[in-house]
Amino acid sequence: MSEKQAEWPPPDLDFNKPTIARAYDALLGGKDNFAADRALAQYAIEHVPGLRESAVENRKVLVRGVRYLAREAGVDQFLDLGSGLPTVQNTHEVAQAENPEARVVYVDIDPLVLVHGRALLANNQYTRVVTGDVRDPEAILGHPDIAGFIDFDRPVALMLVGMLHYLAPDISDEVVGAYRDALCPGSYLFMTSLVDTGLPAQQDLARITRENLEEGWARTPEEIERHFGDFELVDPGVVFTALWRPDDPVDPDNLSPGEQLGMAGIARKP
Ligand code: SAM
């Protein structure tokens, strides 16, 4: 657990203003949210067909991706950036089911994540939670709870799951590039993002998110792929989340609206 003590209530907690983490928790049917978050989630559900399903799909691909990284790629260090509020099958639970000593650091800008993570992880010496802004890679990578816990000379899985679309276009290349540069060969980058394949719902969601939560950008598949730099994409590349190594067969020609909101990819640093 982080050495930083979590305060309750966190000093900058505003119940009346929705946050990304809490609205997403409301979408997933969680309990760590307030009326303003639920109202925004409901508004977005009414305007974006399949939104709730897409959030569930995003969690499912997170589980499959972390399992792949821990089991098949043999990674035992995870830096989960924009980790969100704890829900079912969190990164550390999936990774540590494969390797009980896998190290996981959760980073999120929302102070509630630290509060809830602290309760969940009180007895877990291999998992930490840090409050930080992903847009500041130097501060994140130099944070004592990260730099002193993750060995960057060994492979790391860096996760920007459900997070890339909160990085504005004018900073995202530089920010993601800084994280890629900090990783040693054999490390992995795992990203999911709101996508723009020309469906109105995709840009509608980006707009609703931007208007209510300040950030929110839908990217084309090519733009998402560009953020992997020269890392080598593992099969099947950058695809709709439901199609990334599904547990059960999925018909790519019959995706529901919710299955067409986000894409996922994992790539390895050569
Ligand atoms: N990674 C989880 C998942 O995929 O289920 C949570 C995704 S949630 C949609 C996005 C998370 O990113 C939220 O918890 C939000 O607080 C966090 N976030 C957004 N911008 C951030 C930033 N600049 N720095 C750190 N966290 C950020």
PDB file of C-alpha atoms and ligand atoms in Angstrom:
ATOM      1  CA  MET A   1       0.000   0.000   0.000  1.00  0.00           C
ATOM      2  CA  SER A   2       1.131   3.527  -0.630  1.00  0.00           C
ATOM      3  CA  GLU A   3       3.068   5.220   2.113  1.00  0.00           C
ATOM      4  CA  LYS A   4       0.903   8.274   1.553  1.00  0.00           C
ATOM      5  CA  GLN A   5      -2.001   8.298   3.961  1.00  0.00           C
ATOM      6  CA  ALA A   6      -5.417   8.645   2.377  1.00  0.00           C
ATOM      7  CA  GLU A   7      -7.609  11.286   3.986  1.00  0.00           C
ATOM      8  CA  TRP A   8     -11.377  11.112   4.200  1.00  0.00           C
ATOM      9  CA  PRO A   9     -12.929  13.108   2.746  1.00  0.00           C
ATOM     10  CA  PRO A  10     -10.089  13.997   0.336  1.00  0.00           C
ATOM     11  CA  PRO A  11      -9.573  17.778   0.533  1.00  0.00           C
ATOM     12  CA  ASP A  12     -10.574  18.455  -3.082  1.00  0.00           C
ATOM     13  CA  LEU A  13     -13.624  16.200  -3.137  1.00  0.00           C
ATOM     14  CA  ASP A  14     -16.606  17.928  -4.775  1.00  0.00           C
ATOM     15  CA  PHE A  15     -19.738  15.791  -4.614  1.00  0.00           C
ATOM     16  CA  ASN A  16     -21.607  18.068  -7.015  1.00  0.00           C
ATOM     17  CA  LYS A  17     -19.228  17.822  -9.954  1.00  0.00           C
ATOM     18  CA  PRO A  18     -18.960  14.497 -11.768  1.00  0.00           C
ATOM     19  CA  THR A  19     -15.541  12.919 -12.219  1.00  0.00           C
ATOM     20  CA  ILE A  20     -14.391  10.440 -14.847  1.00  0.00           C
ATOM     21  CA  ALA A  21     -13.633   7.695 -12.323  1.00  0.00           C
ATOM     22  CA  ARG A  22     -16.942   8.023 -10.491  1.00  0.00           C
ATOM     23  CA  ALA A  23     -19.085   8.346 -13.632  1.00  0.00           C
ATOM     24  CA  TYR A  24     -17.379   5.226 -15.047  1.00  0.00           C
ATOM     25  CA  ASP A  25     -18.035   3.449 -11.751  1.00  0.00           C
ATOM     26  CA  ALA A  26     -21.708   4.454 -12.061  1.00  0.00           C
ATOM     27  CA  LEU A  27     -21.782   3.091 -15.621  1.00  0.00           C
ATOM     28  CA  LEU A  28     -20.426  -0.227 -14.353  1.00  0.00           C
ATOM     29  CA  GLY A  29     -23.100  -0.331 -11.632  1.00  0.00           C
ATOM     30  CA  GLY A  30     -20.608   0.329  -8.813  1.00  0.00           C
ATOM     31  CA  LYS A  31     -21.299   2.078  -5.502  1.00  0.00           C
ATOM     32  CA  ASP A  32     -18.423   4.578  -5.344  1.00  0.00           C
ATOM     33  CA  ASN A  33     -20.257   7.461  -6.991  1.00  0.00           C
ATOM     34  CA  PHE A  34     -22.569  10.365  -6.171  1.00  0.00           C
ATOM     35  CA  ALA A  35     -25.795  11.788  -7.652  1.00  0.00           C
ATOM     36  CA  ALA A  36     -23.935  14.053 -10.119  1.00  0.00           C
ATOM     37  CA  ASP A  37     -21.950  11.073 -11.456  1.00  0.00           C
ATOM     38  CA  ARG A  38     -25.066   8.953 -11.829  1.00  0.00           C
ATOM     39  CA  ALA A  39     -26.913  11.777 -13.598  1.00  0.00           C
ATOM     40  CA  LEU A  40     -24.094  12.162 -16.114  1.00  0.00           C
ATOM     41  CA  ALA A  41     -23.868   8.389 -16.642  1.00  0.00           C
ATOM     42  CA  GLN A  42     -27.621   8.252 -17.243  1.00  0.00           C
ATOM     43  CA  TYR A  43     -27.511  11.187 -19.678  1.00  0.00           C
ATOM     44  CA  ALA A  44     -24.671   9.549 -21.611  1.00  0.00           C
ATOM     45  CA  ILE A  45     -26.449   6.168 -21.679  1.00  0.00           C
ATOM     46  CA  GLU A  46     -29.501   7.879 -23.186  1.00  0.00           C
ATOM     47  CA  HIS A  47     -27.442   9.532 -25.923  1.00  0.00           C
ATOM     48  CA  VAL A  48     -24.900   6.831 -26.746  1.00  0.00           C
ATOM     49  CA  PRO A  49     -26.341   3.429 -27.690  1.00  0.00           C
ATOM     50  CA  GLY A  50     -24.510   0.566 -26.018  1.00  0.00           C
ATOM     51  CA  LEU A  51     -22.450   2.744 -23.686  1.00  0.00           C
ATOM     52  CA  ARG A  52     -22.887   0.555 -20.607  1.00  0.00           C
ATOM     53  CA  GLU A  53     -22.077  -2.545 -22.611  1.00  0.00           C
ATOM     54  CA  SER A  54     -18.922  -0.896 -23.935  1.00  0.00           C
ATOM     55  CA  ALA A  55     -17.751  -0.162 -20.372  1.00  0.00           C
ATOM     56  CA  VAL A  56     -18.301  -3.818 -19.496  1.00  0.00           C
ATOM     57  CA  GLU A  57     -16.402  -4.867 -22.649  1.00  0.00           C
ATOM     58  CA  ASN A  58     -13.551  -2.584 -21.641  1.00  0.00           C
ATOM     59  CA  ARG A  59     -13.311  -4.287 -18.246  1.00  0.00           C
ATOM     60  CA  LYS A  60     -13.416  -7.690 -19.909  1.00  0.00           C
ATOM     61  CA  VAL A  61     -10.564  -6.893 -22.279  1.00  0.00           C
ATOM     62  CA  LEU A  62      -8.589  -5.482 -19.351  1.00  0.00           C
ATOM     63  CA  VAL A  63      -8.877  -8.879 -17.670  1.00  0.00           C
ATOM     64  CA  ARG A  64      -7.922 -10.787 -20.827  1.00  0.00           C
ATOM     65  CA  GLY A  65      -5.021  -8.438 -21.510  1.00  0.00           C
ATOM     66  CA  VAL A  66      -3.582  -8.613 -17.998  1.00  0.00           C
ATOM     67  CA  ARG A  67      -3.971 -12.396 -18.006  1.00  0.00           C
ATOM     68  CA  TYR A  68      -2.125 -12.553 -21.331  1.00  0.00           C
ATOM     69  CA  LEU A  69       0.656 -10.313 -20.004  1.00  0.00           C
ATOM     70  CA  ALA A  70       1.100 -12.256 -16.761  1.00  0.00           C
ATOM     71  CA  ARG A  71       0.571 -15.751 -18.132  1.00  0.00           C
ATOM     72  CA  GLU A  72       1.843 -15.796 -21.707  1.00  0.00           C
ATOM     73  CA  ALA A  73       4.249 -12.856 -21.742  1.00  0.00           C
ATOM     74  CA  GLY A  74       5.513 -13.634 -18.209  1.00  0.00           C
ATOM     75  CA  VAL A  75       5.464 -10.001 -17.062  1.00  0.00           C
ATOM     76  CA  ASP A  76       5.492  -9.531 -13.299  1.00  0.00           C
ATOM     77  CA  GLN A  77       5.381  -5.717 -13.032  1.00  0.00           C
ATOM     78  CA  PHE A  78       2.319  -3.679 -13.939  1.00  0.00           C
ATOM     79  CA  LEU A  79       1.969   0.090 -14.025  1.00  0.00           C
ATOM     80  CA  ASP A  80      -1.750   0.740 -14.431  1.00  0.00           C
ATOM     81  CA  LEU A  81      -2.215   4.400 -15.398  1.00  0.00           C
ATOM     82  CA  GLY A  82      -5.739   5.783 -15.065  1.00  0.00           C
ATOM     83  CA  SER A  83      -6.650   2.650 -13.149  1.00  0.00           C
ATOM     84  CA  GLY A  84     -10.098   3.769 -11.993  1.00  0.00           C
ATOM     85  CA  LEU A  85     -11.964   2.896  -8.828  1.00  0.00           C
ATOM     86  CA  PRO A  86     -11.670  -0.699  -7.658  1.00  0.00           C
ATOM     87  CA  THR A  87     -14.269  -2.967  -9.228  1.00  0.00           C
ATOM     88  CA  VAL A  88     -14.442  -6.703  -9.845  1.00  0.00           C
ATOM     89  CA  GLN A  89     -11.325  -8.400 -11.237  1.00  0.00           C
ATOM     90  CA  ASN A  90      -8.908  -5.562 -10.765  1.00  0.00           C
ATOM     91  CA  THR A  91      -5.461  -5.665 -12.371  1.00  0.00           C
ATOM     92  CA  HIS A  92      -3.691  -6.910  -9.226  1.00  0.00           C
ATOM     93  CA  GLU A  93      -6.229  -9.696  -8.718  1.00  0.00           C
ATOM     94  CA  VAL A  94      -5.846 -10.946 -12.280  1.00  0.00           C
ATOM     95  CA  ALA A  95      -2.042 -10.620 -12.329  1.00  0.00           C
ATOM     96  CA  GLN A  96      -1.534 -12.080  -8.867  1.00  0.00           C
ATOM     97  CA  ALA A  97      -3.796 -15.033  -9.673  1.00  0.00           C
ATOM     98  CA  GLU A  98      -1.088 -15.926 -12.229  1.00  0.00           C
ATOM     99  CA  ASN A  99       1.868 -14.861 -10.121  1.00  0.00           C
ATOM    100  CA  PRO A 100       1.211 -14.013  -6.452  1.00  0.00           C
ATOM    101  CA  GLU A 101       4.344 -11.852  -6.365  1.00  0.00           C
ATOM    102  CA  ALA A 102       3.472  -9.769  -9.425  1.00  0.00           C
ATOM    103  CA  ARG A 103       3.869  -6.105  -8.540  1.00  0.00           C
ATOM    104  CA  VAL A 104       1.128  -3.661  -9.444  1.00  0.00           C
ATOM    105  CA  VAL A 105       0.977   0.108  -9.080  1.00  0.00           C
ATOM    106  CA  TYR A 106      -2.302   1.863  -9.669  1.00  0.00           C
ATOM    107  CA  VAL A 107      -2.156   5.521 -10.650  1.00  0.00           C
ATOM    108  CA  ASP A 108      -5.184   7.758 -10.894  1.00  0.00           C
ATOM    109  CA  ILE A 109      -5.898  11.470 -10.698  1.00  0.00           C
ATOM    110  CA  ASP A 110      -9.076  10.907  -8.669  1.00  0.00           C
ATOM    111  CA  PRO A 111      -8.317  11.010  -4.930  1.00  0.00           C
ATOM    112  CA  LEU A 112     -11.136   8.544  -4.224  1.00  0.00           C
ATOM    113  CA  VAL A 113      -9.084   5.822  -5.935  1.00  0.00           C
ATOM    114  CA  LEU A 114      -6.454   6.098  -3.213  1.00  0.00           C
ATOM    115  CA  VAL A 115      -9.080   6.030  -0.485  1.00  0.00           C
ATOM    116  CA  HIS A 116     -10.786   2.908  -1.797  1.00  0.00           C
ATOM    117  CA  GLY A 117      -7.526   1.271  -2.893  1.00  0.00           C
ATOM    118  CA  ARG A 118      -6.167   1.717   0.598  1.00  0.00           C
ATOM    119  CA  ALA A 119      -9.059  -0.245   2.068  1.00  0.00           C
ATOM    120  CA  LEU A 120      -8.813  -2.968  -0.558  1.00  0.00           C
ATOM    121  CA  LEU A 121      -5.043  -3.363  -0.416  1.00  0.00           C
ATOM    122  CA  ALA A 122      -4.297  -2.974   3.280  1.00  0.00           C
ATOM    123  CA  ASN A 123      -2.677  -6.426   3.415  1.00  0.00           C
ATOM    124  CA  ASN A 124      -1.200  -6.614  -0.062  1.00  0.00           C
ATOM    125  CA  GLN A 125       2.545  -5.887  -0.036  1.00  0.00           C
ATOM    126  CA  TYR A 126       2.838  -6.268  -3.818  1.00  0.00           C
ATOM    127  CA  THR A 127       0.335  -3.563  -4.780  1.00  0.00           C
ATOM    128  CA  ARG A 128       0.427   0.208  -4.387  1.00  0.00           C
ATOM    129  CA  VAL A 129      -1.852   3.104  -5.208  1.00  0.00           C
ATOM    130  CA  VAL A 130      -0.579   6.532  -6.184  1.00  0.00           C
ATOM    131  CA  THR A 131      -2.520   9.714  -6.827  1.00  0.00           C
ATOM    132  CA  GLY A 132      -1.005  11.372  -9.868  1.00  0.00           C
ATOM    133  CA  ASP A 133      -1.578  12.968 -13.247  1.00  0.00           C
ATOM    134  CA  VAL A 134      -0.706  10.714 -16.179  1.00  0.00           C
ATOM    135  CA  ARG A 135      -0.051  13.835 -18.279  1.00  0.00           C
ATOM    136  CA  ASP A 136       3.113  14.371 -16.256  1.00  0.00           C
ATOM    137  CA  PRO A 137       5.278  11.304 -17.044  1.00  0.00           C
ATOM    138  CA  GLU A 138       8.312  12.743 -15.266  1.00  0.00           C
ATOM    139  CA  ALA A 139       6.427  13.073 -11.987  1.00  0.00           C
ATOM    140  CA  ILE A 140       4.818   9.645 -12.371  1.00  0.00           C
ATOM    141  CA  LEU A 141       8.026   7.816 -13.274  1.00  0.00           C
ATOM    142  CA  GLY A 142       9.972   9.607 -10.557  1.00  0.00           C
ATOM    143  CA  HIS A 143       7.347   9.113  -7.850  1.00  0.00           C
ATOM    144  CA  PRO A 144       8.993   7.326  -4.912  1.00  0.00           C
ATOM    145  CA  ASP A 145       6.155   4.778  -4.668  1.00  0.00           C
ATOM    146  CA  ILE A 146       6.751   3.883  -8.320  1.00  0.00           C
ATOM    147  CA  ALA A 147      10.493   4.354  -8.878  1.00  0.00           C
ATOM    148  CA  GLY A 148      11.280   2.485  -5.660  1.00  0.00           C
ATOM    149  CA  PHE A 149       8.894  -0.378  -6.367  1.00  0.00           C
ATOM    150  CA  ILE A 150       8.962  -1.064 -10.114  1.00  0.00           C
ATOM    151  CA  ASP A 151      12.330  -2.076 -11.607  1.00  0.00           C
ATOM    152  CA  PHE A 152      12.455  -0.359 -14.999  1.00  0.00           C
ATOM    153  CA  ASP A 153      15.523  -2.413 -15.958  1.00  0.00           C
ATOM    154  CA  ARG A 154      13.175  -5.409 -16.140  1.00  0.00           C
ATOM    155  CA  PRO A 155      10.064  -5.775 -18.336  1.00  0.00           C
ATOM    156  CA  VAL A 156       7.048  -3.778 -17.251  1.00  0.00           C
ATOM    157  CA  ALA A 157       3.495  -3.819 -18.582  1.00  0.00           C
ATOM    158  CA  LEU A 158       2.412  -0.201 -18.842  1.00  0.00           C
ATOM    159  CA  MET A 159      -1.349   0.132 -19.071  1.00  0.00           C
ATOM    160  CA  LEU A 160      -3.368   3.030 -20.447  1.00  0.00           C
ATOM    161  CA  VAL A 161      -6.645   1.154 -20.451  1.00  0.00           C
ATOM    162  CA  GLY A 162      -9.696   3.325 -20.992  1.00  0.00           C
ATOM    163  CA  MET A 163      -7.288   6.231 -20.598  1.00  0.00           C
ATOM    164  CA  LEU A 164      -5.795   7.245 -23.964  1.00  0.00           C
ATOM    165  CA  HIS A 165      -8.979   9.128 -24.899  1.00  0.00           C
ATOM    166  CA  TYR A 166      -8.455  11.448 -21.911  1.00  0.00           C
ATOM    167  CA  LEU A 167      -5.139  12.639 -23.352  1.00  0.00           C
ATOM    168  CA  ALA A 168      -5.694  15.652 -25.625  1.00  0.00           C
ATOM    169  CA  PRO A 169      -4.369  15.391 -29.182  1.00  0.00           C
ATOM    170  CA  ASP A 170      -1.776  18.125 -28.640  1.00  0.00           C
ATOM    171  CA  ILE A 171      -0.025  16.214 -25.821  1.00  0.00           C
ATOM    172  CA  SER A 172      -0.793  12.523 -26.304  1.00  0.00           C
ATOM    173  CA  ASP A 173       2.134  11.636 -28.611  1.00  0.00           C
ATOM    174  CA  GLU A 174       4.655  13.217 -26.298  1.00  0.00           C
ATOM    175  CA  VAL A 175       3.120  11.791 -23.123  1.00  0.00           C
ATOM    176  CA  VAL A 176       2.779   8.219 -24.370  1.00  0.00           C
ATOM    177  CA  GLY A 177       6.190   8.469 -26.038  1.00  0.00           C
ATOM    178  CA  ALA A 178       7.787   9.414 -22.704  1.00  0.00           C
ATOM    179  CA  TYR A 179       6.332   6.284 -21.094  1.00  0.00           C
ATOM    180  CA  ARG A 180       7.481   4.109 -24.020  1.00  0.00           C
ATOM    181  CA  ASP A 181      10.998   5.537 -23.701  1.00  0.00           C
ATOM    182  CA  ALA A 182      11.129   4.696 -19.984  1.00  0.00           C
ATOM    183  CA  LEU A 183      10.525   0.988 -20.632  1.00  0.00           C
ATOM    184  CA  CYS A 184      13.251  -1.573 -21.335  1.00  0.00           C
ATOM    185  CA  PRO A 185      13.103  -4.053 -24.244  1.00  0.00           C
ATOM    186  CA  GLY A 186      10.659  -6.878 -23.565  1.00  0.00           C
ATOM    187  CA  SER A 187       8.221  -4.470 -21.879  1.00  0.00           C
ATOM    188  CA  TYR A 188       4.650  -4.075 -23.071  1.00  0.00           C
ATOM    189  CA  LEU A 189       2.198  -1.242 -23.675  1.00  0.00           C
ATOM    190  CA  PHE A 190      -1.487  -2.114 -23.255  1.00  0.00           C
ATOM    191  CA  MET A 191      -4.008   0.509 -24.397  1.00  0.00           C
ATOM    192  CA  THR A 192      -7.721   0.743 -24.991  1.00  0.00           C
ATOM    193  CA  SER A 193      -9.413   3.845 -26.314  1.00  0.00           C
ATOM    194  CA  LEU A 194     -12.629   5.322 -27.569  1.00  0.00           C
ATOM    195  CA  VAL A 195     -12.409   4.928 -31.334  1.00  0.00           C
ATOM    196  CA  ASP A 196     -13.651   6.870 -34.359  1.00  0.00           C
ATOM    197  CA  THR A 197     -14.611   4.604 -37.239  1.00  0.00           C
ATOM    198  CA  GLY A 198     -17.229   7.019 -38.522  1.00  0.00           C
ATOM    199  CA  LEU A 199     -20.153   6.056 -36.267  1.00  0.00           C
ATOM    200  CA  PRO A 200     -21.906   9.152 -34.835  1.00  0.00           C
ATOM    201  CA  ALA A 201     -22.104   7.583 -31.340  1.00  0.00           C
ATOM    202  CA  GLN A 202     -18.314   7.592 -31.053  1.00  0.00           C
ATOM    203  CA  GLN A 203     -17.945  11.358 -31.519  1.00  0.00           C
ATOM    204  CA  ASP A 204     -21.125  11.940 -29.479  1.00  0.00           C
ATOM    205  CA  LEU A 205     -19.516  10.176 -26.534  1.00  0.00           C
ATOM    206  CA  ALA A 206     -16.303  12.157 -26.985  1.00  0.00           C
ATOM    207  CA  ARG A 207     -18.277  15.406 -27.003  1.00  0.00           C
ATOM    208  CA  ILE A 208     -20.396  14.526 -23.958  1.00  0.00           C
ATOM    209  CA  THR A 209     -17.250  13.526 -22.088  1.00  0.00           C
ATOM    210  CA  ARG A 210     -15.366  16.681 -23.088  1.00  0.00           C
ATOM    211  CA  GLU A 211     -18.272  18.950 -22.192  1.00  0.00           C
ATOM    212  CA  ASN A 212     -18.832  17.394 -18.773  1.00  0.00           C
ATOM    213  CA  LEU A 213     -15.444  16.010 -17.754  1.00  0.00           C
ATOM    214  CA  GLU A 214     -13.081  18.357 -19.599  1.00  0.00           C
ATOM    215  CA  GLU A 215     -11.271  15.702 -21.660  1.00  0.00           C
ATOM    216  CA  GLY A 216     -12.563  13.170 -24.207  1.00  0.00           C
ATOM    217  CA  TRP A 217     -11.253  12.393 -27.686  1.00  0.00           C
ATOM    218  CA  ALA A 218     -12.233   9.678 -30.158  1.00  0.00           C
ATOM    219  CA  ARG A 219      -9.308   8.534 -32.318  1.00  0.00           C
ATOM    220  CA  THR A 220      -9.188   6.643 -35.584  1.00  0.00           C
ATOM    221  CA  PRO A 221      -7.668   3.140 -35.409  1.00  0.00           C
ATOM    222  CA  GLU A 222      -4.570   4.539 -37.154  1.00  0.00           C
ATOM    223  CA  GLU A 223      -4.224   7.295 -34.558  1.00  0.00           C
ATOM    224  CA  ILE A 224      -4.531   4.772 -31.730  1.00  0.00           C
ATOM    225  CA  GLU A 225      -1.937   2.540 -33.388  1.00  0.00           C
ATOM    226  CA  ARG A 226       0.468   5.464 -33.792  1.00  0.00           C
ATOM    227  CA  HIS A 227       0.705   5.746 -29.994  1.00  0.00           C
ATOM    228  CA  PHE A 228       2.362   2.309 -29.877  1.00  0.00           C
ATOM    229  CA  GLY A 229       5.356   3.817 -31.729  1.00  0.00           C
ATOM    230  CA  ASP A 230       7.843   1.170 -32.830  1.00  0.00           C
ATOM    231  CA  PHE A 231       6.517  -1.424 -30.384  1.00  0.00           C
ATOM    232  CA  GLU A 232       5.425  -4.667 -32.066  1.00  0.00           C
ATOM    233  CA  LEU A 233       1.700  -5.312 -31.811  1.00  0.00           C
ATOM    234  CA  VAL A 234       0.798  -8.803 -30.645  1.00  0.00           C
ATOM    235  CA  ASP A 235      -2.035 -10.544 -32.494  1.00  0.00           C
ATOM    236  CA  PRO A 236      -4.671  -9.506 -33.384  1.00  0.00           C
ATOM    237  CA  GLY A 237      -3.368  -5.907 -33.398  1.00  0.00           C
ATOM    238  CA  VAL A 238      -5.573  -2.908 -32.629  1.00  0.00           C
ATOM    239  CA  VAL A 239      -9.167  -4.146 -32.881  1.00  0.00           C
ATOM    240  CA  PHE A 240     -12.577  -3.579 -31.306  1.00  0.00           C
ATOM    241  CA  THR A 241     -12.227  -4.664 -27.670  1.00  0.00           C
ATOM    242  CA  ALA A 242     -14.622  -7.612 -28.053  1.00  0.00           C
ATOM    243  CA  LEU A 243     -12.345  -8.988 -30.798  1.00  0.00           C
ATOM    244  CA  TRP A 244      -9.110  -8.860 -28.801  1.00  0.00           C
ATOM    245  CA  ARG A 245      -8.495 -12.530 -27.973  1.00  0.00           C
ATOM    246  CA  PRO A 246     -12.091 -13.216 -26.897  1.00  0.00           C
ATOM    247  CA  ASP A 247     -12.776 -16.130 -24.551  1.00  0.00           C
ATOM    248  CA  ASP A 248     -15.660 -17.210 -26.789  1.00  0.00           C
ATOM    249  CA  PRO A 249     -15.915 -16.688 -30.554  1.00  0.00           C
ATOM    250  CA  VAL A 250     -17.250 -13.274 -31.624  1.00  0.00           C
ATOM    251  CA  ASP A 251     -18.622 -12.574 -35.107  1.00  0.00           C
ATOM    252  CA  PRO A 252     -16.736  -9.473 -36.342  1.00  0.00           C
ATOM    253  CA  ASP A 253     -19.512  -8.740 -38.853  1.00  0.00           C
ATOM    254  CA  ASN A 254     -22.180  -8.663 -36.179  1.00  0.00           C
ATOM    255  CA  LEU A 255     -20.882  -6.343 -33.496  1.00  0.00           C
ATOM    256  CA  SER A 256     -23.433  -4.485 -31.389  1.00  0.00           C
ATOM    257  CA  PRO A 257     -23.281  -0.653 -31.079  1.00  0.00           C
ATOM    258  CA  GLY A 258     -21.577  -0.968 -27.692  1.00  0.00           C
ATOM    259  CA  GLU A 259     -18.939  -3.274 -29.115  1.00  0.00           C
ATOM    260  CA  GLN A 260     -17.984  -0.589 -31.630  1.00  0.00           C
ATOM    261  CA  LEU A 261     -17.091   2.194 -29.224  1.00  0.00           C
ATOM    262  CA  GLY A 262     -13.648   1.083 -28.122  1.00  0.00           C
ATOM    263  CA  MET A 263     -10.529  -0.577 -29.470  1.00  0.00           C
ATOM    264  CA  ALA A 264      -7.706  -2.409 -27.703  1.00  0.00           C
ATOM    265  CA  GLY A 265      -4.126  -3.360 -28.460  1.00  0.00           C
ATOM    266  CA  ILE A 266      -1.018  -4.727 -26.755  1.00  0.00           C
ATOM    267  CA  ALA A 267       2.479  -4.238 -28.131  1.00  0.00           C
ATOM    268  CA  ARG A 268       5.978  -5.333 -27.079  1.00  0.00           C
ATOM    269  CA  LYS A 269       9.077  -3.166 -27.046  1.00  0.00           C
ATOM    270  CA  PRO A 270      11.661  -4.843 -29.294  1.00  0.00           C
TER     271      PRO A 270
HETATM  272  N1  SAM B   1      -8.451   1.691 -16.423  1.00  0.00           N
HETATM  273  C1  SAM B   1      -9.776   1.469 -15.883  1.00  0.00           C
HETATM  274  C2  SAM B   1     -10.567   0.610 -16.843  1.00  0.00           C
HETATM  275  O1  SAM B   1     -10.225   0.589 -18.027  1.00  0.00           O
HETATM  276  O2  SAM B   1     -11.533  -0.011 -16.430  1.00  0.00           O
HETATM  277  C3  SAM B   1     -10.493   2.775 -15.614  1.00  0.00           C
HETATM  278  C4  SAM B   1     -10.815   3.577 -16.855  1.00  0.00           C
HETATM  279  S1  SAM B   1     -11.731   5.053 -16.518  1.00  0.00           S
HETATM  280  C5  SAM B   1     -12.679   5.183 -17.968  1.00  0.00           C
HETATM  281  C6  SAM B   1     -10.490   6.296 -16.757  1.00  0.00           C
HETATM  282  C7  SAM B   1      -9.695   6.605 -15.508  1.00  0.00           C
HETATM  283  O3  SAM B   1      -8.619   7.471 -15.872  1.00  0.00           O
HETATM  284  C8  SAM B   1     -10.491   7.330 -14.444  1.00  0.00           C
HETATM  285  O4  SAM B   1     -10.362   6.663 -13.220  1.00  0.00           O
HETATM  286  C9  SAM B   1      -9.869   8.719 -14.371  1.00  0.00           C
HETATM  287  O5  SAM B   1      -9.886   9.281 -13.079  1.00  0.00           O
HETATM  288  C10 SAM B   1      -8.477   8.431 -14.860  1.00  0.00           C
HETATM  289  N2  SAM B   1      -7.809   9.599 -15.440  1.00  0.00           N
HETATM  290  C11 SAM B   1      -8.284  10.431 -16.402  1.00  0.00           C
HETATM  291  N3  SAM B   1      -7.373  11.378 -16.680  1.00  0.00           N
HETATM  292  C12 SAM B   1      -6.303  11.142 -15.868  1.00  0.00           C
HETATM  293  C13 SAM B   1      -5.046  11.774 -15.697  1.00  0.00           C
HETATM  294  N4  SAM B   1      -4.712  12.852 -16.397  1.00  0.00           N
HETATM  295  N5  SAM B   1      -4.196  11.258 -14.794  1.00  0.00           N
HETATM  296  C14 SAM B   1      -4.539  10.164 -14.055  1.00  0.00           C
HETATM  297  N6  SAM B   1      -5.718   9.522 -14.187  1.00  0.00           N
HETATM  298  C15 SAM B   1      -6.592  10.005 -15.083  1.00  0.00           C
END
